[in-house]
Short mmCIF file of C-alpha atoms and ligand atoms in Angstrom, two decimals:
data_model
loop_
_atom_site.label_atom_id
_atom_site.label_comp_id
_atom_site.label_asym_id
_atom_site.label_seq_id
_atom_site.Cartn_x
_atom_site.Cartn_y
_atom_site.Cartn_z
CA MET A 79 0.00 0.00 0.00
CA ILE A 80 1.28 3.48 -0.81
CA GLU A 81 1.92 5.49 2.31
CA ILE A 82 0.51 8.98 2.09
CA PRO A 83 2.29 11.45 4.35
CA HIS A 84 -0.02 13.06 6.89
CA ARG A 85 -1.29 16.33 5.55
CA ARG A 86 -3.74 18.66 7.13
CA PRO A 87 -6.86 18.58 4.95
CA PHE A 88 -7.61 21.77 3.06
CA MET A 89 -9.38 24.10 5.40
CA SER A 90 -11.21 27.14 4.20
CA ASN A 91 -12.55 28.68 7.38
CA ILE A 92 -9.81 29.55 9.81
CA ASP A 93 -9.87 32.41 12.32
CA LEU A 94 -6.81 32.91 14.51
CA HIS A 95 -7.60 36.16 16.32
CA CYS A 96 -10.65 36.99 18.45
CA HIS A 97 -11.63 38.12 21.95
CA SER A 98 -13.93 36.98 24.76
CA ILE A 99 -15.03 38.53 28.06
CA ILE A 100 -11.68 37.42 29.49
CA SER A 101 -10.38 40.60 27.83
CA ASP A 102 -12.46 43.17 25.94
CA GLY A 103 -14.83 40.95 23.96
CA VAL A 104 -18.48 40.61 24.96
CA LEU A 105 -19.09 36.86 24.58
CA SER A 106 -18.01 34.18 27.02
CA PRO A 107 -15.30 31.88 25.64
CA SER A 108 -17.93 29.13 25.13
CA ASP A 109 -20.42 31.44 23.42
CA LEU A 110 -17.67 32.77 21.18
CA VAL A 111 -16.70 29.25 20.09
CA ALA A 112 -20.37 28.40 19.51
CA ARG A 113 -20.75 31.51 17.34
CA ALA A 114 -17.63 30.54 15.39
CA ALA A 115 -19.04 27.03 14.88
CA GLY A 116 -22.32 28.54 13.67
CA ASN A 117 -20.34 30.59 11.15
CA GLY A 118 -18.62 27.46 9.85
CA VAL A 119 -15.20 27.93 11.47
CA GLU A 120 -13.05 24.79 11.31
CA MET A 121 -9.99 26.07 13.18
CA LEU A 122 -10.15 28.78 15.84
CA ALA A 123 -7.68 30.51 18.15
CA LEU A 124 -8.94 32.57 21.09
CA THR A 125 -6.46 35.44 21.57
CA ASP A 126 -7.52 37.53 24.54
CA HIS A 127 -5.33 40.49 25.49
CA ASP A 128 -2.64 39.54 28.03
CA ASP A 129 -4.67 36.70 29.62
CA CYS A 130 -5.11 32.98 28.95
CA ASP A 131 -7.98 32.29 31.35
CA GLY A 132 -10.55 31.63 28.62
CA LEU A 133 -8.63 28.87 26.87
CA GLY A 134 -9.87 25.94 28.96
CA ASP A 135 -13.59 26.68 28.46
CA ALA A 136 -13.07 27.55 24.82
CA ARG A 137 -11.22 24.30 24.17
CA ARG A 138 -13.92 22.21 25.86
CA THR A 139 -16.65 23.78 23.75
CA ALA A 140 -14.53 23.48 20.60
CA GLU A 141 -14.08 19.76 21.27
CA GLU A 142 -17.84 19.32 21.74
CA LEU A 143 -18.57 21.14 18.51
CA GLY A 144 -15.79 19.53 16.48
CA ILE A 145 -13.67 22.64 15.88
CA GLU A 146 -9.89 22.45 15.96
CA PHE A 147 -8.83 24.79 18.77
CA ILE A 148 -5.50 26.63 19.04
CA ASN A 149 -4.43 28.21 22.35
CA GLY A 150 -3.77 31.89 21.75
CA VAL A 151 -3.00 35.21 23.44
CA GLU A 152 -2.46 38.78 22.21
CA VAL A 153 0.43 40.37 24.08
CA SER A 154 0.72 44.16 24.47
CA VAL A 155 4.18 45.44 23.56
CA THR A 156 5.91 48.82 23.36
CA TRP A 157 8.39 49.18 20.50
CA ARG A 158 10.06 52.53 19.75
CA GLY A 159 7.37 54.28 21.76
CA LYS A 160 4.49 52.64 19.85
CA THR A 161 2.05 50.04 21.14
CA LEU A 162 2.20 46.85 19.09
CA HIS A 163 0.28 43.62 19.55
CA ILE A 164 1.99 40.25 19.22
CA VAL A 165 -0.27 37.23 18.90
CA GLY A 166 1.00 33.93 20.30
CA LEU A 167 -0.51 30.77 18.77
CA GLY A 168 -0.08 27.23 20.06
CA ILE A 169 1.22 28.49 23.41
CA ASP A 170 1.20 26.58 26.68
CA PRO A 171 -0.83 28.81 29.03
CA ASP A 172 0.72 27.11 32.07
CA HIS A 173 4.29 27.94 31.10
CA ALA A 174 5.76 29.84 34.07
CA GLU A 175 7.62 32.54 32.17
CA LEU A 176 4.64 33.33 29.95
CA ARG A 177 2.35 33.41 32.98
CA HIS A 178 4.61 35.79 34.90
CA GLY A 179 5.00 38.03 31.89
CA LEU A 180 1.24 38.29 31.40
CA ASP A 181 0.72 38.84 35.16
CA SER A 182 3.02 41.84 35.05
CA ILE A 183 1.23 43.34 32.03
CA ARG A 184 -2.14 42.98 33.77
CA GLU A 185 -0.81 44.74 36.89
CA GLY A 186 0.35 47.60 34.65
CA ARG A 187 -3.19 47.80 33.22
CA MET A 188 -4.64 48.40 36.70
CA VAL A 189 -2.20 51.23 37.35
CA ARG A 190 -2.95 52.75 33.94
CA ALA A 191 -6.71 52.47 34.53
CA ARG A 192 -6.47 54.62 37.67
CA LEU A 193 -4.49 57.25 35.75
CA MET A 194 -7.02 57.17 32.89
CA ALA A 195 -9.84 57.74 35.37
CA ASP A 196 -7.89 60.68 36.88
CA GLY A 197 -7.55 62.20 33.41
CA LEU A 198 -11.26 61.78 32.67
CA SER A 199 -12.13 63.20 36.05
CA ARG A 200 -10.07 66.33 35.28
CA ALA A 201 -12.15 66.60 32.09
CA GLY A 202 -15.30 66.56 34.22
CA ILE A 203 -16.22 62.87 33.90
CA SER A 204 -16.51 61.21 37.27
CA GLY A 205 -16.95 57.57 38.21
CA SER A 206 -15.16 56.16 35.19
CA LEU A 207 -12.94 53.71 37.10
CA GLU A 208 -15.93 51.97 38.71
CA GLY A 209 -17.88 52.41 35.46
CA ALA A 210 -15.16 50.73 33.38
CA TYR A 211 -14.72 47.90 35.89
CA ALA A 212 -18.47 47.24 35.71
CA TYR A 213 -17.92 46.32 32.04
CA ALA A 214 -14.89 44.14 32.80
CA SER A 215 -16.08 40.59 33.54
CA ASN A 216 -12.48 39.74 34.31
CA LYS A 217 -11.43 42.25 36.95
CA ASN A 218 -7.80 41.34 36.31
CA LEU A 219 -7.94 42.63 32.76
CA ILE A 220 -9.04 46.23 32.44
CA GLY A 221 -8.61 48.14 29.20
CA ARG A 222 -9.64 51.10 27.14
CA THR A 223 -12.61 49.28 25.61
CA HIS A 224 -14.21 48.96 29.06
CA PHE A 225 -13.82 52.71 29.56
CA ALA A 226 -15.23 53.24 26.06
CA ARG A 227 -18.38 51.25 26.87
CA PHE A 228 -18.91 53.27 30.05
CA LEU A 229 -18.44 56.57 28.17
CA VAL A 230 -20.96 55.53 25.50
CA GLU A 231 -23.41 54.52 28.24
CA LYS A 232 -23.08 58.00 29.74
CA GLY A 233 -23.70 59.62 26.35
CA HIS A 234 -20.25 61.13 25.82
CA ALA A 235 -20.20 59.84 22.24
CA LYS A 236 -22.62 57.84 20.15
CA ASP A 237 -20.45 54.79 19.58
CA ILE A 238 -17.21 53.11 20.59
CA GLN A 239 -15.22 54.51 17.66
CA GLY A 240 -16.39 58.04 18.47
CA VAL A 241 -15.54 57.71 22.13
CA PHE A 242 -12.03 56.49 21.30
CA ARG A 243 -11.47 59.50 19.05
CA LYS A 244 -12.73 61.95 21.65
CA PHE A 245 -11.28 60.51 24.85
CA LEU A 246 -9.03 57.49 24.53
CA VAL A 247 -6.34 58.18 21.95
CA HIS A 248 -3.08 60.11 22.25
CA GLY A 249 -3.65 63.73 23.28
CA ARG A 250 -7.16 63.09 24.67
CA PRO A 251 -8.13 63.32 28.36
CA GLY A 252 -8.47 59.58 29.01
CA TYR A 253 -5.26 58.61 27.26
CA VAL A 254 -2.27 57.61 29.36
CA SER A 255 0.93 56.58 27.65
CA HIS A 256 2.08 53.27 28.98
CA GLN A 257 5.11 51.01 28.85
CA TRP A 258 4.02 47.49 27.86
CA ALA A 259 6.30 44.47 27.47
CA GLU A 260 9.50 44.61 25.42
CA LEU A 261 9.20 43.07 21.96
CA ASN A 262 12.02 40.63 22.63
CA ALA A 263 10.53 39.52 25.93
CA ALA A 264 7.04 38.98 24.53
CA VAL A 265 8.30 36.93 21.58
CA GLY A 266 10.53 34.99 24.00
CA TRP A 267 7.63 34.05 26.33
CA ILE A 268 5.53 32.87 23.38
CA LYS A 269 8.36 30.83 21.87
CA LYS A 270 9.52 29.29 25.14
CA SER A 271 5.97 28.17 25.87
CA GLY A 272 5.93 26.29 22.56
CA GLY A 273 4.03 28.82 20.46
CA VAL A 274 4.59 30.80 17.30
CA ALA A 275 4.69 34.61 17.42
CA VAL A 276 2.73 36.76 14.95
CA ILE A 277 2.65 40.55 14.50
CA ALA A 278 -1.05 41.44 14.81
CA HIS A 279 -2.70 43.89 12.37
CA PRO A 280 0.55 45.48 11.08
CA GLY A 281 -1.46 47.96 9.03
CA ARG A 282 -2.66 49.71 12.19
CA TYR A 283 0.68 50.99 13.47
CA ASP A 284 1.28 53.84 11.03
CA LEU A 285 4.89 52.75 10.45
CA SER A 286 7.05 54.11 7.63
CA ALA A 287 8.46 51.51 5.24
CA ALA A 288 11.85 51.87 6.96
CA ALA A 289 10.37 51.42 10.45
CA LEU A 290 8.36 48.40 9.29
CA LYS A 291 11.50 46.78 7.87
CA ALA A 292 13.35 47.49 11.12
CA LEU A 293 10.48 45.98 13.10
CA LEU A 294 10.39 42.85 10.96
CA ALA A 295 14.16 42.42 11.24
CA GLU A 296 14.05 42.79 15.04
CA PHE A 297 11.01 40.52 15.31
CA ILE A 298 12.70 37.79 13.25
CA GLU A 299 15.89 38.17 15.28
CA ALA A 300 13.82 37.63 18.44
CA GLY A 301 12.38 34.41 16.94
CA GLY A 302 9.12 35.77 15.47
CA ASN A 303 7.35 33.63 12.89
CA GLY A 304 4.54 35.44 11.15
CA ILE A 305 2.43 38.51 10.42
CA GLU A 306 -1.29 38.93 10.07
CA VAL A 307 -2.11 39.46 6.43
CA VAL A 308 -5.90 39.20 6.49
CA THR A 309 -7.64 40.93 9.41
CA SER A 310 -10.64 43.22 9.86
CA SER A 311 -8.60 46.44 9.96
CA HIS A 312 -6.81 45.67 6.67
CA THR A 313 -8.11 46.68 3.26
CA LEU A 314 -7.49 44.33 0.33
CA ASP A 315 -4.51 46.52 -0.67
CA MET A 316 -3.05 46.17 2.82
CA ALA A 317 -3.52 42.39 2.73
CA LEU A 318 -1.66 42.25 -0.59
CA ARG A 319 1.10 44.50 0.76
CA PHE A 320 1.61 42.43 3.90
CA CYS A 321 1.43 39.19 1.91
CA ASP A 322 4.33 40.60 -0.09
CA PHE A 323 6.24 41.51 3.10
CA ALA A 324 5.63 38.01 4.44
CA LYS A 325 7.15 36.51 1.29
CA ARG A 326 10.13 38.87 1.26
CA PHE A 327 10.94 38.34 4.93
CA ASP A 328 10.14 34.63 4.85
CA LEU A 329 7.40 35.03 7.44
CA LEU A 330 4.25 32.94 7.68
CA ALA A 331 0.90 34.63 7.01
CA SER A 332 -1.90 34.62 9.55
CA VAL A 333 -5.61 35.39 9.33
CA GLY A 334 -7.89 36.63 12.10
CA SER A 335 -11.06 38.67 12.38
CA ASP A 336 -10.10 40.40 15.68
CA PHE A 337 -13.78 39.96 16.52
CA HIS A 338 -14.86 41.52 19.85
CA SER A 339 -18.60 42.03 19.68
CA PRO A 340 -21.57 41.49 17.34
CA SER A 341 -22.56 45.16 17.67
CA GLU A 342 -19.12 46.82 17.77
CA SER A 343 -16.86 44.82 15.45
CA ARG A 344 -16.41 45.37 11.74
CA MET A 345 -16.10 41.68 11.00
CA ASP A 346 -17.76 38.61 12.49
CA VAL A 347 -15.75 35.63 13.69
CA GLY A 348 -15.12 33.27 10.76
CA LYS A 349 -16.22 35.79 8.12
CA LEU A 350 -12.80 36.58 6.72
CA PRO A 351 -11.80 37.01 3.09
CA ALA A 352 -9.32 34.45 1.75
CA LEU A 353 -5.57 34.68 2.23
CA PRO A 354 -4.02 36.07 -0.97
CA ALA A 355 -2.25 33.47 -3.07
CA GLY A 356 1.48 33.12 -2.69
CA CYS A 357 2.04 33.58 1.04
CA ARG A 358 2.54 30.58 3.29
CA PRO A 359 -0.20 30.09 5.86
CA ILE A 360 0.80 30.04 9.53
CA TRP A 361 -1.17 26.84 10.16
CA GLU A 362 1.56 24.98 8.30
CA ALA A 363 3.58 25.53 11.48
CA PHE A 364 0.98 23.75 13.63
CA GLY A 365 2.14 20.32 12.42
P1 LIG B 208 -5.87 48.66 25.50
O1 LIG B 208 -5.07 47.40 25.24
O2 LIG B 208 -6.55 48.63 26.82
O3 LIG B 208 -5.08 49.90 25.25
O4 LIG B 208 -7.07 48.66 24.46
C1 LIG B 208 -6.84 48.35 23.12
C2 LIG B 208 -8.14 47.86 22.52
O5 LIG B 208 -9.01 48.96 22.31
C3 LIG B 208 -7.97 47.23 21.15
O6 LIG B 208 -7.68 45.87 21.28
C4 LIG B 208 -9.32 47.44 20.54
O7 LIG B 208 -10.20 46.44 21.02
C5 LIG B 208 -9.77 48.75 21.15
N1 LIG B 208 -9.51 49.91 20.28
C6 LIG B 208 -8.35 50.55 20.07
N2 LIG B 208 -8.50 51.60 19.25
C7 LIG B 208 -9.81 51.61 18.92
C8 LIG B 208 -10.63 52.47 18.12
N3 LIG B 208 -10.10 53.52 17.47
N4 LIG B 208 -11.94 52.20 18.01
C9 LIG B 208 -12.47 51.14 18.67
N5 LIG B 208 -11.77 50.31 19.45
C10 LIG B 208 -10.46 50.54 19.57
MN1 LIG B 209 -9.31 44.64 22.04
MN1 LIG B 210 -4.80 44.16 18.73
MN1 LIG B 211 -7.15 41.70 19.08
#
């Protein structure tokens, strides 16, 4: 009998970036996986910001529903004064160094949240710390989106995007610049825990071509593996551009909706356009 080498069957619906209530999404990990299954997802990674607590529940539901589940996390990083997000896929959430790293980022979030509330209070908005925490199901993971939901509730802007523009971006009263993890450290935690590291939504960082090349070089030097090519904040042109960067820098290409909420997000989980031809998909690295 001819022996056919094991090959992952062709999969058309893969989503490797989304959020649950463990960070700033609105669905529980189980409900998120169920929604993904309903949308036909065959392989899913849950990638909450700086926290792995949703992975157990998500995996159990994925097993029940017959979805291949990948452990993920989205790590907050500061590089040359900019905030970048590095997605880890296939990580071991119990790995000590990764755990300690994420613990320290979450502590920093609590400190930042108090400073954000002070800034909003100086702008005449009181009660935002308690208000934001009321939207955070996971009290260990507080972020700008929780503040945004509170500010919308209080009528300070009509939607989340508007509230970010008015209050939560650089130069606005609720913005506090913050030092997240070092790029090298974040990639190191992901790699040491058995995962692959991916630069999330590279089109969102407003980097010059030279800065992007420097970032990719440093990321690869640190052991980084891939970049997101298809994601909700990328236009088709951006996807083609980052597919080209992936090829030139020999990086794997990832795909992820970055879904947070049915009413707030631009793209539903599992509703992604196809990866452009020619770049190598990151799931090749999953074995
Ligand atoms: P944080 O990590 O707490 O600074 O919050 C970052 C999160 O805020 C991102 O993951 C998005 O979910 C959300 N976010 C950032 N910028 C915007 C924006 N302009 N509009 C809506 N949501 C945003
Ligand atoms: Mn988010
Ligand atoms: Mn992100
Ligand atoms: Mn995300």
